[in-house]
Amino acid sequence: GENVEQHPSTLSVQEGDSAVIKCTYSDSASNYFPWYKQELGKGPQLIIDIRSNVGEKKDQRIAVTLNKTAKHFSLHITETQPEDSAVYFCAASIKLFGNEKLTFGTGTRLTIIP
Amino acid sequence: GAGVSQTPSNKVTEKGKYVELRCDPISGHTALYWYRQSLGQGPEFLIYFQGTGAADDSGLPNDRFFAVRPEGSVSTLKIQRTERGDSAVYLCASSLRGGARETQYFGPGTRLLVL
């Protein structure tokens, strides 16, 4: 099955600086890579996703890059703000038997230092 | 509804007891997923429903775990003879059709503690 590794497990950055979180996946058939943000006591919320036919996608301060050859993808947050503090999860998805099965990484706890 | 809702938000039970966790998906979403999230870990897939049927239950850890969705909307995750290792946050998610690369919308989860 799919295996997703995520680094770092914790990350602290000064407000206004950039944050980068990296993930690798094992199954070359994976074709969809969403990123979720989880705040304390809440469920994960999708913040950005990328499909396997695209190398980069940007949405305001958030961008994701995908390298299919190396099987890794990254989340980039620029001009970080205190409200960016949360746990971030990457995931990889394969559509099998009609099921879009997500495999999640172990999460990165991001702390923005004011 | 406005989003995925789950009840109860917290559940404390004793080892060996039976528990039921409920999920109300977004109205009109035919696909429903259950995940389990242990402390410090990412969500782990348990089961996927397309309509009323369980299309993929490969993530259920053993036969103590069972889930139903009798009318294709609300789903109930049932755990028999609970064990301390079952303690976790149980997340429910739904998507419009379960189609390729559709966004899964998560509920806030039920925090289960087995004493």
PDB file of N, CA and C in Angstrom, chain B residues 20-91:
ATOM      1  N   GLU B  20     -21.325   3.642  20.080  1.00  0.00           N
ATOM      2  CA  GLU B  20     -21.770   4.039  18.745  1.00  0.00           C
ATOM      3  C   GLU B  20     -21.398   5.488  18.522  1.00  0.00           C
ATOM      4  N   LEU B  21     -20.814   5.772  17.373  1.00  0.00           N
ATOM      5  CA  LEU B  21     -20.426   7.124  16.995  1.00  0.00           C
ATOM      6  C   LEU B  21     -21.201   7.493  15.736  1.00  0.00           C
ATOM      7  N   ARG B  22     -21.734   8.703  15.733  1.00  0.00           N
ATOM      8  CA  ARG B  22     -22.628   9.098  14.636  1.00  0.00           C
ATOM      9  C   ARG B  22     -21.998  10.175  13.763  1.00  0.00           C
ATOM     10  N   CYS B  23     -22.291  10.086  12.477  1.00  0.00           N
ATOM     11  CA  CYS B  23     -21.818  11.086  11.513  1.00  0.00           C
ATOM     12  C   CYS B  23     -22.963  11.542  10.626  1.00  0.00           C
ATOM     13  N   ASP B  24     -23.123  12.860  10.530  1.00  0.00           N
ATOM     14  CA  ASP B  24     -24.082  13.456   9.600  1.00  0.00           C
ATOM     15  C   ASP B  24     -23.299  14.145   8.490  1.00  0.00           C
ATOM     16  N   PRO B  25     -23.301  13.609   7.282  1.00  0.00           N
ATOM     17  CA  PRO B  25     -22.500  14.212   6.210  1.00  0.00           C
ATOM     18  C   PRO B  25     -23.172  15.466   5.663  1.00  0.00           C
ATOM     19  N   ILE B  26     -22.468  16.143   4.795  1.00  0.00           N
ATOM     20  CA  ILE B  26     -23.038  17.284   4.096  1.00  0.00           C
ATOM     21  C   ILE B  26     -24.196  16.783   3.232  1.00  0.00           C
ATOM     22  N   SER B  27     -25.299  17.516   3.273  1.00  0.00           N
ATOM     23  CA  SER B  27     -26.487  17.115   2.534  1.00  0.00           C
ATOM     24  C   SER B  27     -26.179  16.934   1.053  1.00  0.00           C
ATOM     25  N   GLY B  28     -26.591  15.785   0.520  1.00  0.00           N
ATOM     26  CA  GLY B  28     -26.384  15.520  -0.898  1.00  0.00           C
ATOM     27  C   GLY B  28     -25.101  14.784  -1.226  1.00  0.00           C
ATOM     28  N   HIS B  29     -24.210  14.646  -0.253  1.00  0.00           N
ATOM     29  CA  HIS B  29     -22.959  13.921  -0.489  1.00  0.00           C
ATOM     30  C   HIS B  29     -23.229  12.425  -0.430  1.00  0.00           C
ATOM     31  N   THR B  30     -22.841  11.715  -1.481  1.00  0.00           N
ATOM     32  CA  THR B  30     -23.093  10.277  -1.521  1.00  0.00           C
ATOM     33  C   THR B  30     -21.937   9.473  -0.930  1.00  0.00           C
ATOM     34  N   ALA B  31     -20.763  10.067  -0.894  1.00  0.00           N
ATOM     35  CA  ALA B  31     -19.590   9.359  -0.376  1.00  0.00           C
ATOM     36  C   ALA B  31     -19.328   9.748   1.068  1.00  0.00           C
ATOM     37  N   LEU B  32     -19.051   8.767   1.891  1.00  0.00           N
ATOM     38  CA  LEU B  32     -18.794   9.009   3.320  1.00  0.00           C
ATOM     39  C   LEU B  32     -17.636   8.132   3.748  1.00  0.00           C
ATOM     40  N   TYR B  33     -16.735   8.712   4.529  1.00  0.00           N
ATOM     41  CA  TYR B  33     -15.517   8.034   4.976  1.00  0.00           C
ATOM     42  C   TYR B  33     -15.411   8.117   6.491  1.00  0.00           C
ATOM     43  N   TRP B  34     -14.876   7.077   7.086  1.00  0.00           N
ATOM     44  CA  TRP B  34     -14.485   7.094   8.498  1.00  0.00           C
ATOM     45  C   TRP B  34     -12.963   6.936   8.573  1.00  0.00           C
ATOM     46  N   TYR B  35     -12.364   7.752   9.433  1.00  0.00           N
ATOM     47  CA  TYR B  35     -10.938   7.690   9.717  1.00  0.00           C
ATOM     48  C   TYR B  35     -10.749   7.623  11.231  1.00  0.00           C
ATOM     49  N   ARG B  36      -9.591   7.117  11.613  1.00  0.00           N
ATOM     50  CA  ARG B  36      -9.201   7.130  13.026  1.00  0.00           C
ATOM     51  C   ARG B  36      -7.885   7.876  13.146  1.00  0.00           C
ATOM     52  N   GLN B  37      -7.814   8.787  14.121  1.00  0.00           N
ATOM     53  CA  GLN B  37      -6.597   9.583  14.310  1.00  0.00           C
ATOM     54  C   GLN B  37      -6.092   9.384  15.732  1.00  0.00           C
ATOM     55  N   SER B  38      -4.967   8.732  15.847  1.00  0.00           N
ATOM     56  CA  SER B  38      -4.321   8.569  17.145  1.00  0.00           C
ATOM     57  C   SER B  38      -3.488   9.808  17.439  1.00  0.00           C
ATOM     58  N   LEU B  39      -3.150   9.987  18.703  1.00  0.00           N
ATOM     59  CA  LEU B  39      -2.429  11.181  19.138  1.00  0.00           C
ATOM     60  C   LEU B  39      -1.113  11.326  18.388  1.00  0.00           C
ATOM     61  N   GLY B  40      -0.931  12.490  17.776  1.00  0.00           N
ATOM     62  CA  GLY B  40       0.315  12.766  17.080  1.00  0.00           C
ATOM     63  C   GLY B  40       0.446  12.108  15.721  1.00  0.00           C
ATOM     64  N   GLN B  41      -0.643  11.561  15.222  1.00  0.00           N
ATOM     65  CA  GLN B  41      -0.617  10.874  13.933  1.00  0.00           C
ATOM     66  C   GLN B  41      -1.603  11.492  12.958  1.00  0.00           C
ATOM     67  N   GLY B  42      -1.451  11.152  11.700  1.00  0.00           N
ATOM     68  CA  GLY B  42      -2.424  11.567  10.706  1.00  0.00           C
ATOM     69  C   GLY B  42      -3.626  10.645  10.714  1.00  0.00           C
ATOM     70  N   PRO B  43      -4.727  11.089  10.119  1.00  0.00           N
ATOM     71  CA  PRO B  43      -5.906  10.224  10.026  1.00  0.00           C
ATOM     72  C   PRO B  43      -5.589   8.941   9.268  1.00  0.00           C
ATOM     73  N   GLU B  44      -6.181   7.845   9.727  1.00  0.00           N
ATOM     74  CA  GLU B  44      -5.981   6.536   9.127  1.00  0.00           C
ATOM     75  C   GLU B  44      -7.330   6.034   8.624  1.00  0.00           C
ATOM     76  N   PHE B  45      -7.384   5.670   7.357  1.00  0.00           N
ATOM     77  CA  PHE B  45      -8.625   5.234   6.721  1.00  0.00           C
ATOM     78  C   PHE B  45      -9.196   3.989   7.388  1.00  0.00           C
ATOM     79  N   LEU B  46     -10.514   4.003   7.608  1.00  0.00           N
ATOM     80  CA  LEU B  46     -11.206   2.833   8.147  1.00  0.00           C
ATOM     81  C   LEU B  46     -12.147   2.220   7.122  1.00  0.00           C
ATOM     82  N   ILE B  47     -13.101   3.028   6.621  1.00  0.00           N
ATOM     83  CA  ILE B  47     -14.137   2.484   5.765  1.00  0.00           C
ATOM     84  C   ILE B  47     -14.706   3.596   4.888  1.00  0.00           C
ATOM     85  N   TYR B  48     -15.184   3.185   3.703  1.00  0.00           N
ATOM     86  CA  TYR B  48     -15.762   4.117   2.740  1.00  0.00           C
ATOM     87  C   TYR B  48     -17.130   3.603   2.303  1.00  0.00           C
ATOM     88  N   PHE B  49     -18.120   4.512   2.339  1.00  0.00           N
ATOM     89  CA  PHE B  49     -19.454   4.201   1.860  1.00  0.00           C
ATOM     90  C   PHE B  49     -19.729   4.975   0.576  1.00  0.00           C
ATOM     91  N   GLN B  50     -20.327   4.303  -0.385  1.00  0.00           N
ATOM     92  CA  GLN B  50     -20.897   4.961  -1.555  1.00  0.00           C
ATOM     93  C   GLN B  50     -22.397   4.679  -1.471  1.00  0.00           C
ATOM     94  N   GLY B  51     -23.168   5.697  -1.129  1.00  0.00           N
ATOM     95  CA  GLY B  51     -24.582   5.472  -0.864  1.00  0.00           C
ATOM     96  C   GLY B  51     -24.751   4.659   0.407  1.00  0.00           C
ATOM     97  N   THR B  52     -25.529   3.608   0.316  1.00  0.00           N
ATOM     98  CA  THR B  52     -25.794   2.787   1.494  1.00  0.00           C
ATOM     99  C   THR B  52     -24.777   1.675   1.697  1.00  0.00           C
ATOM    100  N   GLY B  53     -24.006   1.387   0.687  1.00  0.00           N
ATOM    101  CA  GLY B  53     -23.111   0.246   0.756  1.00  0.00           C
ATOM    102  C   GLY B  53     -21.682   0.598   1.110  1.00  0.00           C
ATOM    103  N   ALA B  54     -21.054  -0.296   1.866  1.00  0.00           N
ATOM    104  CA  ALA B  54     -19.639  -0.140   2.207  1.00  0.00           C
ATOM    105  C   ALA B  54     -18.806  -0.620   1.033  1.00  0.00           C
ATOM    106  N   ALA B  55     -18.268   0.322   0.269  1.00  0.00           N
ATOM    107  CA  ALA B  55     -17.505  -0.030  -0.922  1.00  0.00           C
ATOM    108  C   ALA B  55     -16.100  -0.510  -0.598  1.00  0.00           C
ATOM    109  N   ASP B  56     -15.587  -0.079   0.551  1.00  0.00           N
ATOM    110  CA  ASP B  56     -14.226  -0.470   0.932  1.00  0.00           C
ATOM    111  C   ASP B  56     -14.136  -0.425   2.451  1.00  0.00           C
ATOM    112  N   ASP B  57     -14.019  -1.573   3.082  1.00  0.00           N
ATOM    113  CA  ASP B  57     -13.878  -1.618   4.540  1.00  0.00           C
ATOM    114  C   ASP B  57     -12.516  -2.172   4.935  1.00  0.00           C
ATOM    115  N   SER B  58     -11.560  -2.037   4.043  1.00  0.00           N
ATOM    116  CA  SER B  58     -10.249  -2.653   4.264  1.00  0.00           C
ATOM    117  C   SER B  58      -9.476  -2.057   5.430  1.00  0.00           C
ATOM    118  N   GLY B  59      -9.889  -0.871   5.900  1.00  0.00           N
ATOM    119  CA  GLY B  59      -9.173  -0.242   6.997  1.00  0.00           C
ATOM    120  C   GLY B  59      -9.681  -0.594   8.387  1.00  0.00           C
ATOM    121  N   LEU B  60     -10.797  -1.284   8.475  1.00  0.00           N
ATOM    122  CA  LEU B  60     -11.301  -1.678   9.794  1.00  0.00           C
ATOM    123  C   LEU B  60     -10.308  -2.627  10.445  1.00  0.00           C
ATOM    124  N   PRO B  61      -9.883  -2.349  11.669  1.00  0.00           N
ATOM    125  CA  PRO B  61      -8.796  -3.132  12.274  1.00  0.00           C
ATOM    126  C   PRO B  61      -9.163  -4.559  12.615  1.00  0.00           C
ATOM    127  N   ASN B  62     -10.411  -4.816  12.958  1.00  0.00           N
ATOM    128  CA  ASN B  62     -10.835  -6.188  13.298  1.00  0.00           C
ATOM    129  C   ASN B  62     -12.365  -6.227  13.319  1.00  0.00           C
ATOM    130  N   ASP B  63     -12.903  -7.390  13.633  1.00  0.00           N
ATOM    131  CA  ASP B  63     -14.354  -7.548  13.545  1.00  0.00           C
ATOM    132  C   ASP B  63     -15.103  -6.918  14.711  1.00  0.00           C
ATOM    133  N   ARG B  64     -14.412  -6.264  15.616  1.00  0.00           N
ATOM    134  CA  ARG B  64     -15.122  -5.517  16.658  1.00  0.00           C
ATOM    135  C   ARG B  64     -15.672  -4.205  16.108  1.00  0.00           C
ATOM    136  N   PHE B  65     -15.143  -3.795  14.963  1.00  0.00           N
ATOM    137  CA  PHE B  65     -15.538  -2.535  14.342  1.00  0.00           C
ATOM    138  C   PHE B  65     -16.526  -2.812  13.209  1.00  0.00           C
ATOM    139  N   PHE B  66     -17.597  -2.017  13.184  1.00  0.00           N
ATOM    140  CA  PHE B  66     -18.605  -2.177  12.146  1.00  0.00           C
ATOM    141  C   PHE B  66     -19.243  -0.817  11.897  1.00  0.00           C
ATOM    142  N   ALA B  67     -19.637  -0.559  10.674  1.00  0.00           N
ATOM    143  CA  ALA B  67     -20.287   0.711  10.364  1.00  0.00           C
ATOM    144  C   ALA B  67     -21.460   0.470   9.427  1.00  0.00           C
ATOM    145  N   VAL B  68     -22.466   1.322   9.566  1.00  0.00           N
ATOM    146  CA  VAL B  68     -23.648   1.225   8.724  1.00  0.00           C
ATOM    147  C   VAL B  68     -24.038   2.601   8.211  1.00  0.00           C
ATOM    148  N   ARG B  69     -24.786   2.577   7.132  1.00  0.00           N
ATOM    149  CA  ARG B  69     -25.334   3.819   6.549  1.00  0.00           C
ATOM    150  C   ARG B  69     -26.637   3.437   5.846  1.00  0.00           C
ATOM    151  N   PRO B  70     -27.643   3.092   6.608  1.00  0.00           N
ATOM    152  CA  PRO B  70     -28.839   2.435   6.075  1.00  0.00           C
ATOM    153  C   PRO B  70     -29.633   3.228   5.051  1.00  0.00           C
ATOM    154  N   GLU B  71     -29.630   4.539   5.136  1.00  0.00           N
ATOM    155  CA  GLU B  71     -30.424   5.343   4.212  1.00  0.00           C
ATOM    156  C   GLU B  71     -29.552   6.201   3.309  1.00  0.00           C
ATOM    157  N   GLY B  72     -28.265   5.943   3.334  1.00  0.00           N
ATOM    158  CA  GLY B  72     -27.372   6.677   2.446  1.00  0.00           C
ATOM    159  C   GLY B  72     -27.036   8.074   2.894  1.00  0.00           C
ATOM    160  N   SER B  73     -27.356   8.382   4.157  1.00  0.00           N
ATOM    161  CA  SER B  73     -27.020   9.705   4.675  1.00  0.00           C
ATOM    162  C   SER B  73     -26.219   9.554   5.961  1.00  0.00           C
ATOM    163  N   VAL B  74     -26.907   9.514   7.106  1.00  0.00           N
ATOM    164  CA  VAL B  74     -26.245   9.359   8.401  1.00  0.00           C
ATOM    165  C   VAL B  74     -25.545   8.001   8.471  1.00  0.00           C
ATOM    166  N   SER B  75     -24.394   8.015   9.109  1.00  0.00           N
ATOM    167  CA  SER B  75     -23.655   6.763   9.306  1.00  0.00           C
ATOM    168  C   SER B  75     -23.328   6.596  10.783  1.00  0.00           C
ATOM    169  N   THR B  76     -23.281   5.355  11.214  1.00  0.00           N
ATOM    170  CA  THR B  76     -22.920   5.032  12.589  1.00  0.00           C
ATOM    171  C   THR B  76     -21.751   4.056  12.592  1.00  0.00           C
ATOM    172  N   LEU B  77     -20.714   4.411  13.323  1.00  0.00           N
ATOM    173  CA  LEU B  77     -19.576   3.513  13.531  1.00  0.00           C
ATOM    174  C   LEU B  77     -19.788   2.831  14.884  1.00  0.00           C
ATOM    175  N   LYS B  78     -19.739   1.518  14.875  1.00  0.00           N
ATOM    176  CA  LYS B  78     -20.022   0.754  16.078  1.00  0.00           C
ATOM    177  C   LYS B  78     -18.768  -0.011  16.497  1.00  0.00           C
ATOM    178  N   ILE B  79     -18.442   0.064  17.769  1.00  0.00           N
ATOM    179  CA  ILE B  79     -17.283  -0.646  18.296  1.00  0.00           C
ATOM    180  C   ILE B  79     -17.745  -1.521  19.449  1.00  0.00           C
ATOM    181  N   GLN B  80     -17.520  -2.820  19.308  1.00  0.00           N
ATOM    182  CA  GLN B  80     -17.897  -3.767  20.350  1.00  0.00           C
ATOM    183  C   GLN B  80     -16.687  -4.085  21.234  1.00  0.00           C
ATOM    184  N   ARG B  81     -16.985  -4.451  22.479  1.00  0.00           N
ATOM    185  CA  ARG B  81     -15.944  -4.905  23.408  1.00  0.00           C
ATOM    186  C   ARG B  81     -14.728  -3.983  23.335  1.00  0.00           C
ATOM    187  N   THR B  82     -14.950  -2.716  23.597  1.00  0.00           N
ATOM    188  CA  THR B  82     -13.889  -1.715  23.437  1.00  0.00           C
ATOM    189  C   THR B  82     -12.649  -2.083  24.253  1.00  0.00           C
ATOM    190  N   GLU B  83     -11.507  -1.698  23.680  1.00  0.00           N
ATOM    191  CA  GLU B  83     -10.211  -1.894  24.317  1.00  0.00           C
ATOM    192  C   GLU B  83      -9.537  -0.541  24.475  1.00  0.00           C
ATOM    193  N   ARG B  84      -8.581  -0.463  25.403  1.00  0.00           N
ATOM    194  CA  ARG B  84      -7.903   0.812  25.654  1.00  0.00           C
ATOM    195  C   ARG B  84      -7.227   1.324  24.389  1.00  0.00           C
ATOM    196  N   GLY B  85      -6.760   0.425  23.558  1.00  0.00           N
ATOM    197  CA  GLY B  85      -6.111   0.809  22.316  1.00  0.00           C
ATOM    198  C   GLY B  85      -7.046   1.423  21.288  1.00  0.00           C
ATOM    199  N   ASP B  86      -8.352   1.362  21.550  1.00  0.00           N
ATOM    200  CA  ASP B  86      -9.317   1.992  20.648  1.00  0.00           C
ATOM    201  C   ASP B  86      -9.415   3.496  20.892  1.00  0.00           C
ATOM    202  N   SER B  87      -8.816   3.968  21.962  1.00  0.00           N
ATOM    203  CA  SER B  87      -8.865   5.391  22.286  1.00  0.00           C
ATOM    204  C   SER B  87      -8.204   6.192  21.165  1.00  0.00           C
ATOM    205  N   ALA B  88      -8.952   7.147  20.625  1.00  0.00           N
ATOM    206  CA  ALA B  88      -8.481   7.942  19.493  1.00  0.00           C
ATOM    207  C   ALA B  88      -9.572   8.954  19.148  1.00  0.00           C
ATOM    208  N   VAL B  89      -9.279   9.786  18.168  1.00  0.00           N
ATOM    209  CA  VAL B  89     -10.313  10.647  17.589  1.00  0.00           C
ATOM    210  C   VAL B  89     -10.819   9.964  16.330  1.00  0.00           C
ATOM    211  N   TYR B  90     -12.117   9.790  16.244  1.00  0.00           N
ATOM    212  CA  TYR B  90     -12.728   9.161  15.081  1.00  0.00           C
ATOM    213  C   TYR B  90     -13.329  10.274  14.214  1.00  0.00           C
ATOM    214  N   LEU B  91     -12.800  10.385  13.005  1.00  0.00           N
ATOM    215  CA  LEU B  91     -13.191  11.436  12.078  1.00  0.00           C
ATOM    216  C   LEU B  91     -14.082  10.878  10.979  1.00  0.00           C
TER     217      LEU B  91
END
